[in-house]
Amino acid sequence: MQALKEQLAARFRLDPDICSVSAVENPNQLPSLTDGFDLLLLIVTRSLDRSDYIHHYSREGVHIQEKWVHPDQLEQWIMGDSRNLIQWLLKGEILLDRDTYLEALRHKVLEFPFELRGHKLMVEFSRFLRTYLQSKEYLLDEHLLDAYNNILEALQHWARIVIIEEGHHPEITVWRQIRSLNPGVYKLYEELTTSRETVKQRVQLVLLACEFSVMSKMERCCVPLLHILESREEPWSAAELQRLPALRDISADLPLLLNKLVKKSLIREVAMTNDVELELELRYTL
């Protein structure tokens, strides 16, 4: 495998558009990390025309996947919810790295700076909120399996919030990671998945725990959004907020999040007149 990687690296060095290449081998016990391929190559290219491109091939009996990405896109993925990408950066072998771009990016990920941590907390909380509320609704309608599926997903987002608060990146195997960091959250996972109580009782237990433990984290998890709202005196419209690159990763859940922040009195909803007769536009501010 090492000889093959050296051959590939030599070929990539001849391409001036390629600035960095990282190689991730299939660790067998976690084939999903490389989408089942023997070798995954993350290729960072300066060419926009060649970015967001996937190439599958076999060489010397090794099944290889190439993922081509532009630096801007790569950094957007890091800010979002891409646990596989974090693992590629941290565990991959750097085969080519012009201007030490990939090495610097790896150090940034390892340091987990405040801005990145805050953004990921906001992303995880917005997704927690959606699945938590959906579970409550399904439970009221007696759709017990749907309520179970959603509260399990909400619990996973809760675990990731705890991991980020501890200064770590959530891994793919989140429950193995959370077991030592927060036994209480892991215990809830066990109660939900293995308890002899009815499905309804198990869901109710976790919903109650979420209500008391995670909803209290709302203000702390929404710091990036709150900072944007206080960045100007004029209230923001929902459309303005959705267009901001800093909120791109939560755009689908932003209306729900704004509504919940208003109800918790963490932000204010302001009704403003506009050009449409008898219509008041709702805007948001601190």
Short mmCIF file of C-alpha atoms in Angstrom, two decimals:
data_model
loop_
_atom_site.label_atom_id
_atom_site.label_comp_id
_atom_site.label_asym_id
_atom_site.label_seq_id
_atom_site.Cartn_x
_atom_site.Cartn_y
_atom_site.Cartn_z
CA MET A 1 0.00 0.00 0.00
CA GLN A 2 2.83 2.42 0.84
CA ALA A 3 4.46 1.93 -2.58
CA LEU A 4 1.11 2.60 -4.25
CA LYS A 5 0.62 5.81 -2.27
CA GLU A 6 4.09 6.98 -3.28
CA GLN A 7 3.26 6.37 -6.95
CA LEU A 8 0.03 8.32 -6.63
CA ALA A 9 1.78 11.17 -4.82
CA ALA A 10 4.35 11.40 -7.64
CA ARG A 11 1.52 11.72 -10.18
CA PHE A 12 -0.27 14.40 -8.16
CA ARG A 13 2.92 16.49 -7.86
CA LEU A 14 2.86 16.96 -11.63
CA ASP A 15 -0.53 18.70 -11.44
CA PRO A 16 -0.10 22.41 -10.55
CA ASP A 17 -3.80 22.76 -9.62
CA ILE A 18 -3.44 20.29 -6.75
CA CYS A 19 -2.22 21.89 -3.54
CA SER A 20 -2.69 19.03 -1.04
CA VAL A 21 -3.53 15.33 -0.90
CA SER A 22 -4.40 13.21 2.14
CA ALA A 23 -4.74 9.41 2.07
CA VAL A 24 -7.07 7.52 4.41
CA GLU A 25 -6.87 3.72 4.50
CA ASN A 26 -9.86 1.53 5.31
CA PRO A 27 -9.48 0.59 8.99
CA ASN A 28 -11.60 -2.57 8.45
CA GLN A 29 -13.54 -2.13 11.66
CA LEU A 30 -14.98 1.15 10.34
CA PRO A 31 -15.37 0.83 6.53
CA SER A 32 -17.91 3.67 6.44
CA LEU A 33 -15.02 6.09 7.04
CA THR A 34 -13.83 5.51 3.46
CA ASP A 35 -17.26 4.63 2.00
CA GLY A 36 -16.10 1.00 1.84
CA PHE A 37 -13.07 1.66 -0.40
CA ASP A 38 -9.60 0.37 0.43
CA LEU A 39 -8.16 3.86 0.09
CA LEU A 40 -9.73 7.32 0.12
CA LEU A 41 -7.81 10.26 -1.34
CA LEU A 42 -8.87 13.75 -0.30
CA ILE A 43 -7.53 16.01 -3.05
CA VAL A 44 -7.54 19.76 -2.47
CA THR A 45 -7.54 21.65 -5.77
CA ARG A 46 -7.33 25.36 -6.55
CA SER A 47 -9.47 24.81 -9.66
CA LEU A 48 -13.18 25.45 -9.13
CA ASP A 49 -13.93 23.49 -12.32
CA ARG A 50 -12.41 20.36 -10.82
CA SER A 51 -13.81 20.66 -7.30
CA ASP A 52 -16.73 18.64 -5.96
CA TYR A 53 -15.65 15.72 -8.15
CA ILE A 54 -15.53 12.01 -7.26
CA HIS A 55 -13.49 9.37 -9.10
CA HIS A 56 -13.59 5.60 -8.40
CA TYR A 57 -11.02 3.19 -9.80
CA SER A 58 -8.93 0.12 -9.04
CA ARG A 59 -5.15 0.06 -9.14
CA GLU A 60 -3.01 -2.96 -8.28
CA GLY A 61 -6.10 -4.60 -6.80
CA VAL A 62 -6.79 -1.65 -4.49
CA HIS A 63 -10.19 0.04 -4.74
CA ILE A 64 -9.64 3.80 -4.56
CA GLN A 65 -11.97 6.77 -4.18
CA GLU A 66 -10.80 10.30 -4.96
CA LYS A 67 -12.73 13.23 -3.51
CA TRP A 68 -11.74 16.54 -5.08
CA VAL A 69 -12.54 19.70 -3.15
CA HIS A 70 -11.73 23.41 -3.28
CA PRO A 71 -10.18 24.96 -0.11
CA ASP A 72 -13.23 27.19 0.43
CA GLN A 73 -15.56 24.21 0.27
CA LEU A 74 -13.32 22.18 2.58
CA GLU A 75 -13.37 24.89 5.23
CA GLN A 76 -17.17 25.15 4.94
CA TRP A 77 -17.41 21.42 5.59
CA ILE A 78 -15.27 21.76 8.69
CA MET A 79 -17.60 24.43 10.07
CA GLY A 80 -20.60 22.18 9.41
CA ASP A 81 -21.49 18.71 10.63
CA SER A 82 -19.01 16.51 8.79
CA ARG A 83 -17.57 14.01 11.24
CA ASN A 84 -16.09 11.88 8.46
CA LEU A 85 -14.16 14.88 7.14
CA ILE A 86 -12.71 15.60 10.59
CA GLN A 87 -11.50 12.00 10.79
CA TRP A 88 -10.00 12.22 7.28
CA LEU A 89 -8.05 15.30 8.32
CA LEU A 90 -6.86 13.90 11.64
CA LYS A 91 -6.13 10.30 10.62
CA GLY A 92 -5.11 10.73 6.99
CA GLU A 93 -1.52 10.53 5.78
CA ILE A 94 -0.52 13.73 3.98
CA LEU A 95 1.02 12.73 0.63
CA LEU A 96 1.35 16.22 -0.81
CA ASP A 97 1.06 19.59 0.89
CA ARG A 98 2.14 22.69 -1.01
CA ASP A 99 2.50 25.71 1.30
CA THR A 100 1.64 23.34 4.23
CA TYR A 101 -2.04 24.11 3.68
CA LEU A 102 -3.39 20.80 4.94
CA GLU A 103 -1.02 20.68 7.92
CA ALA A 104 -2.19 24.14 9.02
CA LEU A 105 -5.82 23.07 8.62
CA ARG A 106 -5.16 19.96 10.70
CA HIS A 107 -3.66 22.09 13.50
CA LYS A 108 -6.72 24.35 13.40
CA VAL A 109 -9.03 21.37 13.78
CA LEU A 110 -6.94 19.94 16.62
CA GLU A 111 -6.89 23.25 18.48
CA PHE A 112 -10.70 23.49 18.11
CA PRO A 113 -10.80 27.30 18.43
CA PHE A 114 -13.68 29.10 20.17
CA GLU A 115 -15.30 30.25 16.91
CA LEU A 116 -15.38 26.73 15.45
CA ARG A 117 -16.59 25.24 18.72
CA GLY A 118 -19.39 27.81 19.04
CA HIS A 119 -20.55 27.22 15.48
CA LYS A 120 -20.70 23.45 15.95
CA LEU A 121 -22.64 23.85 19.21
CA MET A 122 -25.21 25.96 17.35
CA VAL A 123 -25.50 23.37 14.55
CA GLU A 124 -25.94 20.48 16.96
CA PHE A 125 -28.44 22.36 19.12
CA SER A 126 -30.59 23.36 16.14
CA ARG A 127 -30.76 19.72 15.05
CA PHE A 128 -31.40 18.57 18.60
CA LEU A 129 -34.29 21.03 18.87
CA ARG A 130 -35.93 19.81 15.66
CA THR A 131 -35.81 16.10 16.54
CA TYR A 132 -36.72 16.69 20.20
CA LEU A 133 -39.87 18.64 19.28
CA GLN A 134 -40.80 16.13 16.58
CA SER A 135 -40.56 13.35 19.14
CA LYS A 136 -42.90 15.23 21.49
CA GLU A 137 -45.43 15.69 18.70
CA TYR A 138 -45.28 12.04 17.65
CA LEU A 139 -45.72 10.95 21.26
CA LEU A 140 -48.86 13.08 21.64
CA ASP A 141 -50.29 11.46 18.51
CA GLU A 142 -49.32 7.97 19.78
CA HIS A 143 -46.89 7.39 16.89
CA LEU A 144 -44.56 5.63 19.31
CA LEU A 145 -41.90 4.26 16.93
CA ASP A 146 -41.55 7.62 15.20
CA ALA A 147 -41.27 9.28 18.61
CA TYR A 148 -38.61 6.72 19.57
CA ASN A 149 -36.56 7.27 16.40
CA ASN A 150 -36.61 11.04 16.84
CA ILE A 151 -35.72 11.04 20.51
CA LEU A 152 -32.83 8.66 19.81
CA GLU A 153 -31.54 11.13 17.21
CA ALA A 154 -32.07 14.03 19.63
CA LEU A 155 -30.08 12.12 22.25
CA GLN A 156 -27.22 11.70 19.77
CA HIS A 157 -27.17 15.46 19.19
CA TRP A 158 -27.17 15.96 22.98
CA ALA A 159 -24.15 13.65 23.24
CA ARG A 160 -22.34 15.66 20.55
CA ILE A 161 -23.13 18.91 22.38
CA VAL A 162 -21.54 17.48 25.54
CA ILE A 163 -18.48 16.29 23.62
CA ILE A 164 -18.00 19.71 21.99
CA GLU A 165 -18.41 21.45 25.35
CA GLU A 166 -15.59 19.24 26.64
CA GLY A 167 -13.37 20.53 23.82
CA HIS A 168 -13.43 17.43 21.61
CA HIS A 169 -14.66 16.75 18.10
CA PRO A 170 -17.54 14.24 17.99
CA GLU A 171 -16.42 11.00 16.42
CA ILE A 172 -18.47 8.63 14.28
CA THR A 173 -18.73 6.21 17.22
CA VAL A 174 -20.28 8.85 19.47
CA TRP A 175 -21.57 6.49 22.18
CA ARG A 176 -18.17 4.94 22.76
CA GLN A 177 -16.79 8.47 23.07
CA ILE A 178 -19.50 9.78 25.42
CA ARG A 179 -19.33 6.79 27.76
CA SER A 180 -16.23 8.10 29.52
CA LEU A 181 -16.96 11.82 29.09
CA ASN A 182 -20.49 11.83 30.47
CA PRO A 183 -21.80 8.56 31.98
CA GLY A 184 -25.17 10.25 32.68
CA VAL A 185 -25.95 10.81 29.00
CA TYR A 186 -24.72 7.31 28.19
CA LYS A 187 -27.01 5.91 30.89
CA LEU A 188 -29.99 7.63 29.21
CA TYR A 189 -28.97 5.98 25.93
CA GLU A 190 -28.95 2.60 27.67
CA GLU A 191 -32.33 3.27 29.29
CA LEU A 192 -33.82 4.22 25.92
CA THR A 193 -32.42 1.25 24.00
CA THR A 194 -32.34 -1.62 26.50
CA SER A 195 -34.84 -0.88 29.30
CA ARG A 196 -37.76 -3.25 29.92
CA GLU A 197 -40.14 -0.31 30.23
CA THR A 198 -42.61 0.30 27.40
CA VAL A 199 -41.47 2.33 24.39
CA LYS A 200 -43.73 5.17 25.50
CA GLN A 201 -42.25 5.23 29.02
CA ARG A 202 -38.69 5.21 27.68
CA VAL A 203 -39.38 8.09 25.29
CA GLN A 204 -41.09 10.07 28.06
CA LEU A 205 -38.06 9.60 30.33
CA VAL A 206 -35.60 10.95 27.76
CA LEU A 207 -37.91 13.80 26.76
CA LEU A 208 -38.09 14.88 30.40
CA ALA A 209 -34.30 14.73 30.72
CA CYS A 210 -33.92 16.75 27.52
CA GLU A 211 -36.33 19.39 28.77
CA PHE A 212 -34.37 19.97 31.95
CA SER A 213 -30.80 19.44 30.77
CA VAL A 214 -30.48 20.47 27.13
CA MET A 215 -33.05 23.24 26.79
CA SER A 216 -31.15 25.09 29.54
CA LYS A 217 -28.18 25.16 27.14
CA MET A 218 -30.08 27.14 24.49
CA GLU A 219 -28.49 30.52 25.16
CA ARG A 220 -24.97 29.10 25.38
CA CYS A 221 -25.41 27.04 22.21
CA CYS A 222 -26.84 29.95 20.19
CA VAL A 223 -24.05 32.46 20.89
CA PRO A 224 -23.11 32.94 17.17
CA LEU A 225 -26.73 33.74 16.28
CA LEU A 226 -27.15 36.06 19.28
CA HIS A 227 -23.97 37.93 18.33
CA ILE A 228 -25.34 38.49 14.84
CA LEU A 229 -28.65 39.80 16.20
CA GLU A 230 -26.85 42.31 18.43
CA SER A 231 -24.42 43.42 15.69
CA ARG A 232 -26.77 46.18 14.55
CA GLU A 233 -29.60 48.22 16.06
CA GLU A 234 -32.07 47.49 13.26
CA PRO A 235 -33.96 44.19 13.71
CA TRP A 236 -33.15 41.39 11.27
CA SER A 237 -35.66 39.74 8.96
CA ALA A 238 -35.69 35.95 8.67
CA ALA A 239 -34.69 36.25 5.00
CA GLU A 240 -31.66 38.40 5.87
CA LEU A 241 -30.52 35.90 8.47
CA GLN A 242 -30.92 32.92 6.14
CA ARG A 243 -28.69 34.59 3.53
CA LEU A 244 -25.77 34.95 5.95
CA PRO A 245 -22.90 32.50 5.31
CA ALA A 246 -22.38 32.15 9.08
CA LEU A 247 -25.88 30.65 9.40
CA ARG A 248 -25.84 28.52 6.26
CA ASP A 249 -25.53 25.25 8.22
CA ILE A 250 -28.70 25.90 10.23
CA SER A 251 -30.80 27.54 7.50
CA ALA A 252 -33.38 24.72 7.47
CA ASP A 253 -33.89 24.91 11.25
CA LEU A 254 -33.45 28.68 11.65
CA PRO A 255 -37.19 29.59 11.72
CA LEU A 256 -37.84 27.01 14.45
CA LEU A 257 -34.81 28.19 16.42
CA LEU A 258 -35.86 31.85 16.20
CA ASN A 259 -39.37 30.96 17.34
CA LYS A 260 -38.04 29.05 20.35
CA LEU A 261 -35.61 31.84 21.29
CA VAL A 262 -38.51 34.31 21.26
CA LYS A 263 -40.64 32.06 23.49
CA LYS A 264 -37.74 31.70 25.93
CA SER A 265 -37.38 35.54 25.96
CA LEU A 266 -33.78 35.29 24.79
CA ILE A 267 -34.53 37.48 21.75
CA ARG A 268 -37.36 39.88 20.82
CA GLU A 269 -39.82 39.62 17.97
CA VAL A 270 -40.59 43.03 16.45
CA ALA A 271 -43.58 43.68 14.16
CA MET A 272 -42.75 46.26 11.49
CA THR A 273 -44.86 47.79 8.75
CA ASN A 274 -43.95 47.13 5.14
CA ASP A 275 -45.30 47.88 1.68
CA VAL A 276 -47.99 45.21 1.82
CA GLU A 277 -51.30 46.55 3.08
CA LEU A 278 -52.40 45.32 6.53
CA GLU A 279 -49.28 43.18 6.88
CA LEU A 280 -46.70 43.44 9.65
CA GLU A 281 -43.31 41.86 9.00
CA LEU A 282 -41.80 39.99 11.94
CA ARG A 283 -38.16 40.79 12.60
CA TYR A 284 -35.74 39.75 15.33
CA THR A 285 -33.36 41.51 17.68
CA LEU A 286 -31.92 41.33 21.19
#
